[in-house]
Short mmCIF file of C-alpha atoms and ligand atoms in Angstrom, two decimals:
data_model
loop_
_atom_site.label_atom_id
_atom_site.label_comp_id
_atom_site.label_asym_id
_atom_site.label_seq_id
_atom_site.Cartn_x
_atom_site.Cartn_y
_atom_site.Cartn_z
CA UNK A 1 32.59 35.26 34.83
CA UNK A 2 34.32 35.44 38.20
CA UNK A 3 31.98 37.39 40.45
CA UNK A 4 34.91 38.34 42.71
CA UNK A 5 36.47 40.32 39.86
CA UNK A 6 36.27 44.05 40.59
CA UNK A 7 36.08 45.44 37.08
CA UNK A 8 36.26 49.11 38.02
CA UNK A 9 39.41 48.65 40.05
CA UNK A 10 41.03 46.43 37.37
CA UNK A 11 40.42 49.14 34.77
CA UNK A 12 41.72 51.83 37.11
CA UNK A 13 44.93 49.89 37.85
CA UNK A 14 45.44 49.02 34.17
CA UNK A 15 45.11 52.68 33.17
CA UNK A 16 47.58 53.69 35.87
CA UNK A 17 50.11 51.08 34.66
CA UNK A 18 49.84 52.12 31.00
CA UNK A 19 49.87 55.82 31.69
CA UNK A 20 53.03 55.47 33.79
CA UNK A 21 54.71 53.31 31.13
CA UNK A 22 53.76 55.26 27.99
CA UNK A 23 53.25 58.88 29.12
CA UNK A 24 56.19 60.47 27.26
CA UNK A 25 56.67 57.87 24.49
CA UNK A 26 57.97 59.59 21.34
CA UNK A 27 56.97 57.42 18.38
CA UNK A 28 53.22 58.03 18.40
CA UNK A 29 52.54 55.11 20.74
CA UNK A 30 52.18 57.33 23.79
CA UNK A 31 49.49 57.22 26.49
CA UNK A 32 47.32 59.70 24.56
CA UNK A 33 47.15 57.28 21.61
CA UNK A 34 46.00 54.58 24.02
CA UNK A 35 43.42 56.92 25.55
CA UNK A 36 42.03 57.92 22.12
CA UNK A 37 41.78 54.26 21.12
CA UNK A 38 40.00 53.51 24.42
CA UNK A 39 37.50 56.36 24.02
CA UNK A 40 36.82 55.75 20.32
CA UNK A 41 36.49 52.00 20.86
CA UNK A 42 33.87 52.67 23.56
CA UNK A 43 31.97 55.06 21.27
CA UNK A 44 31.94 52.44 18.49
CA UNK A 45 31.05 49.65 20.95
CA UNK A 46 27.98 51.50 22.20
CA UNK A 47 26.67 51.58 18.61
CA UNK A 48 27.48 47.92 17.89
CA UNK A 49 25.17 45.41 19.53
CA UNK A 50 26.57 42.67 21.70
CA UNK A 51 30.07 43.84 22.54
CA UNK A 52 31.37 43.19 26.06
CA UNK A 53 32.51 46.61 27.24
CA UNK A 54 34.96 45.26 29.83
CA UNK A 55 36.80 43.27 27.14
CA UNK A 56 36.75 46.25 24.76
CA UNK A 57 38.29 48.48 27.44
CA UNK A 58 41.01 46.02 28.45
CA UNK A 59 41.79 45.27 24.79
CA UNK A 60 42.06 48.96 23.92
CA UNK A 61 44.20 49.73 26.97
CA UNK A 62 46.62 46.86 26.38
CA UNK A 63 46.63 46.74 22.56
CA UNK A 64 50.12 48.27 22.14
CA UNK A 65 51.62 47.12 25.47
CA UNK A 66 54.46 45.28 23.69
CA UNK A 67 54.04 45.92 19.96
CA UNK A 68 56.20 43.84 17.58
CA UNK A 69 57.59 47.10 16.16
CA UNK A 70 59.47 47.65 19.40
CA UNK A 71 60.33 44.02 20.16
CA UNK A 72 62.51 43.00 17.26
CA UNK A 73 59.50 41.98 15.15
CA UNK A 74 58.27 39.42 17.70
CA UNK A 75 54.45 39.53 17.63
CA UNK A 76 54.02 37.17 20.58
CA UNK A 77 55.39 39.49 23.31
CA UNK A 78 52.19 41.57 23.56
CA UNK A 79 50.07 38.53 24.40
CA UNK A 80 52.58 37.31 26.98
CA UNK A 81 52.86 40.67 28.76
CA UNK A 82 49.06 40.96 28.70
CA UNK A 83 48.63 37.50 30.25
CA UNK A 84 51.05 38.32 33.07
CA UNK A 85 49.33 41.61 33.80
CA UNK A 86 45.78 40.24 33.73
CA UNK A 87 46.77 37.30 35.98
CA UNK A 88 48.19 39.76 38.46
CA UNK A 89 44.88 41.66 38.31
CA UNK A 90 42.90 38.47 39.02
CA UNK A 91 41.05 38.52 35.67
CA UNK A 92 39.30 35.22 34.87
CA UNK A 93 40.59 32.85 32.17
CA UNK A 94 37.77 33.47 29.72
CA UNK A 95 38.16 37.25 29.73
CA UNK A 96 41.95 36.88 29.57
CA UNK A 97 41.69 34.72 26.44
CA UNK A 98 39.53 37.33 24.70
CA UNK A 99 41.87 40.21 25.57
CA UNK A 100 44.99 38.29 24.49
CA UNK A 101 43.27 37.49 21.17
CA UNK A 102 42.84 41.25 20.63
CA UNK A 103 46.43 42.14 21.55
CA UNK A 104 47.81 39.33 19.37
CA UNK A 105 45.84 40.30 16.27
CA UNK A 106 45.27 44.07 16.37
CA UNK A 107 48.29 45.20 14.36
CA UNK A 108 48.49 45.87 10.66
CA UNK A 109 51.00 43.41 9.17
CA UNK A 110 51.01 44.29 5.47
CA UNK A 111 48.16 44.85 3.00
CA UNK A 112 48.41 41.28 1.67
CA UNK A 113 48.23 39.77 5.16
CA UNK A 114 44.73 38.88 6.32
CA UNK A 115 43.60 40.01 9.77
CA UNK A 116 42.71 37.10 12.03
CA UNK A 117 40.54 39.14 14.39
CA UNK A 118 37.55 36.98 15.28
CA UNK A 119 35.59 38.71 18.03
CA UNK A 120 33.35 41.76 17.79
CA UNK A 121 35.33 43.33 20.66
CA UNK A 122 38.56 42.82 18.67
CA UNK A 123 37.07 44.27 15.51
CA UNK A 124 36.01 47.36 17.43
CA UNK A 125 39.44 47.90 19.03
CA UNK A 126 41.12 47.32 15.65
CA UNK A 127 38.91 49.98 14.03
CA UNK A 128 39.64 52.50 16.80
CA UNK A 129 43.39 51.79 16.52
CA UNK A 130 43.40 52.12 12.73
CA UNK A 131 41.38 55.35 12.81
CA UNK A 132 44.20 56.83 14.88
CA UNK A 133 46.62 56.02 12.03
CA UNK A 134 44.79 58.26 9.52
CA UNK A 135 43.56 61.86 9.46
CA UNK A 136 45.47 64.74 11.03
CA UNK A 137 46.67 62.73 14.03
CA UNK A 138 47.54 59.75 11.86
CA UNK A 139 49.79 61.93 9.73
CA UNK A 140 51.49 63.32 12.85
CA UNK A 141 51.97 59.78 14.18
CA UNK A 142 53.35 58.45 10.90
CA UNK A 143 56.07 61.12 10.75
CA UNK A 144 56.82 60.74 14.47
CA UNK A 145 57.28 56.98 13.95
CA UNK A 146 59.36 57.51 10.80
CA UNK A 147 61.62 59.94 12.69
CA UNK A 148 61.90 57.55 15.60
CA UNK A 149 63.12 54.88 13.15
CA UNK A 150 65.44 57.32 11.37
CA UNK A 151 63.49 57.20 8.12
CA UNK A 152 63.36 59.98 5.53
CA UNK A 153 60.13 61.96 5.10
CA UNK A 154 60.05 61.19 1.41
CA UNK A 155 62.41 59.37 -0.96
CA UNK A 156 61.45 60.16 -4.55
CA UNK A 157 62.11 57.19 -6.77
CA UNK A 158 61.57 54.62 -4.00
CA UNK A 159 58.41 52.74 -4.94
CA UNK A 160 55.84 51.72 -2.33
CA UNK A 161 55.31 47.95 -1.95
CA UNK A 162 52.17 45.93 -1.28
CA UNK A 163 53.53 43.45 1.26
CA UNK A 164 52.26 39.90 0.97
CA UNK A 165 53.85 38.65 4.18
CA UNK A 166 54.38 39.96 7.69
CA UNK A 167 58.11 39.19 7.26
CA UNK A 168 58.35 41.53 4.25
CA UNK A 169 56.30 44.27 5.93
CA UNK A 170 58.26 44.40 9.16
CA UNK A 171 61.72 44.39 7.60
CA UNK A 172 60.87 47.23 5.21
CA UNK A 173 62.47 50.59 5.98
CA UNK A 174 61.00 52.92 3.43
CA UNK A 175 60.14 56.61 3.66
CA UNK A 176 57.13 57.78 5.62
CA UNK A 177 55.43 58.94 2.41
CA UNK A 178 55.71 55.36 1.14
CA UNK A 179 53.93 54.23 4.32
CA UNK A 180 50.89 56.23 3.16
CA UNK A 181 50.64 53.89 0.13
CA UNK A 182 51.62 50.76 2.03
CA UNK A 183 49.11 51.21 4.85
CA UNK A 184 47.37 54.53 5.49
CA UNK A 185 45.45 54.87 2.20
CA UNK A 186 44.15 51.29 2.60
CA UNK A 187 42.73 51.82 6.09
CA UNK A 188 39.28 52.97 4.93
CA UNK A 189 38.76 49.65 3.12
CA UNK A 190 39.87 47.62 6.13
CA UNK A 191 37.28 48.93 8.59
CA UNK A 192 35.19 46.29 10.36
CA UNK A 193 32.29 48.40 11.66
CA UNK A 194 29.87 50.84 10.00
CA UNK A 195 30.86 53.61 12.41
CA UNK A 196 34.51 52.98 11.63
CA UNK A 197 33.86 53.11 7.89
CA UNK A 198 32.11 56.47 8.11
CA UNK A 199 34.83 58.15 10.14
CA UNK A 200 37.58 56.56 8.03
CA UNK A 201 36.14 58.04 4.83
CA UNK A 202 36.36 61.58 6.18
CA UNK A 203 39.92 61.07 7.46
CA UNK A 204 40.91 59.41 4.18
CA UNK A 205 39.88 62.52 2.22
CA UNK A 206 42.12 64.56 4.48
CA UNK A 207 45.08 62.24 3.68
CA UNK A 208 44.49 62.86 -0.02
CA UNK A 209 44.38 66.64 0.40
CA UNK A 210 47.52 66.44 2.51
CA UNK A 211 49.44 64.43 -0.11
CA UNK A 212 48.48 66.86 -2.88
CA UNK A 213 49.82 69.77 -0.81
CA UNK A 214 52.92 67.81 0.15
CA UNK A 215 53.92 67.08 -3.48
CA UNK A 216 53.08 70.63 -4.52
CA UNK A 217 55.46 72.03 -1.91
CA UNK A 218 58.06 69.33 -2.60
CA UNK A 219 58.17 70.29 -6.28
CA UNK A 220 59.00 73.89 -5.36
CA UNK A 221 57.69 77.30 -6.37
CA UNK A 222 56.88 77.98 -9.96
P1 ADP B 1 49.45 49.21 13.83
O1 ADP B 1 50.24 48.27 14.69
O2 ADP B 1 48.15 48.61 13.34
O3 ADP B 1 50.27 49.77 12.69
P2 ADP B 1 49.82 51.20 15.84
O4 ADP B 1 48.91 51.77 16.87
O5 ADP B 1 50.99 50.41 16.31
O6 ADP B 1 48.99 50.38 14.76
O7 ADP B 1 50.31 52.41 15.00
C1 ADP B 1 51.38 52.38 14.18
C2 ADP B 1 51.74 53.82 13.88
O8 ADP B 1 53.04 53.86 13.35
C3 ADP B 1 50.80 54.36 12.84
O9 ADP B 1 50.52 55.70 13.01
C4 ADP B 1 51.59 54.10 11.57
O10 ADP B 1 51.23 54.95 10.56
C5 ADP B 1 53.01 54.29 12.02
N1 ADP B 1 53.90 53.47 11.22
C6 ADP B 1 54.03 52.15 11.21
N2 ADP B 1 54.96 51.76 10.28
C7 ADP B 1 55.41 52.89 9.73
C8 ADP B 1 56.38 53.20 8.73
N3 ADP B 1 57.03 52.23 8.09
N4 ADP B 1 56.60 54.50 8.43
C9 ADP B 1 55.92 55.48 9.07
N5 ADP B 1 54.99 55.25 10.01
C10 ADP B 1 54.75 53.99 10.34
NI1 NI B 2 47.90 51.44 18.52
#
């Protein structure tokens, strides 16, 4: 590792950049999502042996910097933007490679599409990111994203799909309730770490309670 690298100042500058860029974002990918992922990733990392905390922090901070969902489905933009930023910050090649691996592979791409995340740091960031997609905040984010994309809350009769390819997943424009069956209810089984699994189980139960209430209200008073 490059001894000239000032980690504290790199993290400070990276936070400043992301906060300025994502502060008022309206689809659930705002700065506060990034900050929760950062904090939860650090909490998980401290319980998992052997994770490099600098890589975890940079990965969490940059994980959504140019998500395919906002770049016409292109999942290579995030890695490119990350490389440019980390070069500017003077981050060494080895660290850069690890962070780009996280940014390139963090996103959910359909339940039938295997995650290629290799490193422990990446698995931690992925768990923290996915935890923020379930539970009370996950529900808020799902409807915010659906609204941002002009999708209906619920479309009775439209069946959820289990996407086998990234292509099929990203071109789908179903209701937000369908998204619960296409991603959110699977999250607890996709956790990489023990800490992630435990938290996911609690948030998963809340999703189930929420859906029961939702359908009850949808069906009207009796
Ligand atoms: P990921 O890339 O792994 O999905 P993000 O941090 O980008 O993780 O979060 C995506 C957010 O957008 C989640 O809260 C997710 O539920 C929501 N989202 C993604 N696709 C849809 C969709 N089709 N309908 C509603 N919400 C969606
Ligand atoms: Ni995210």
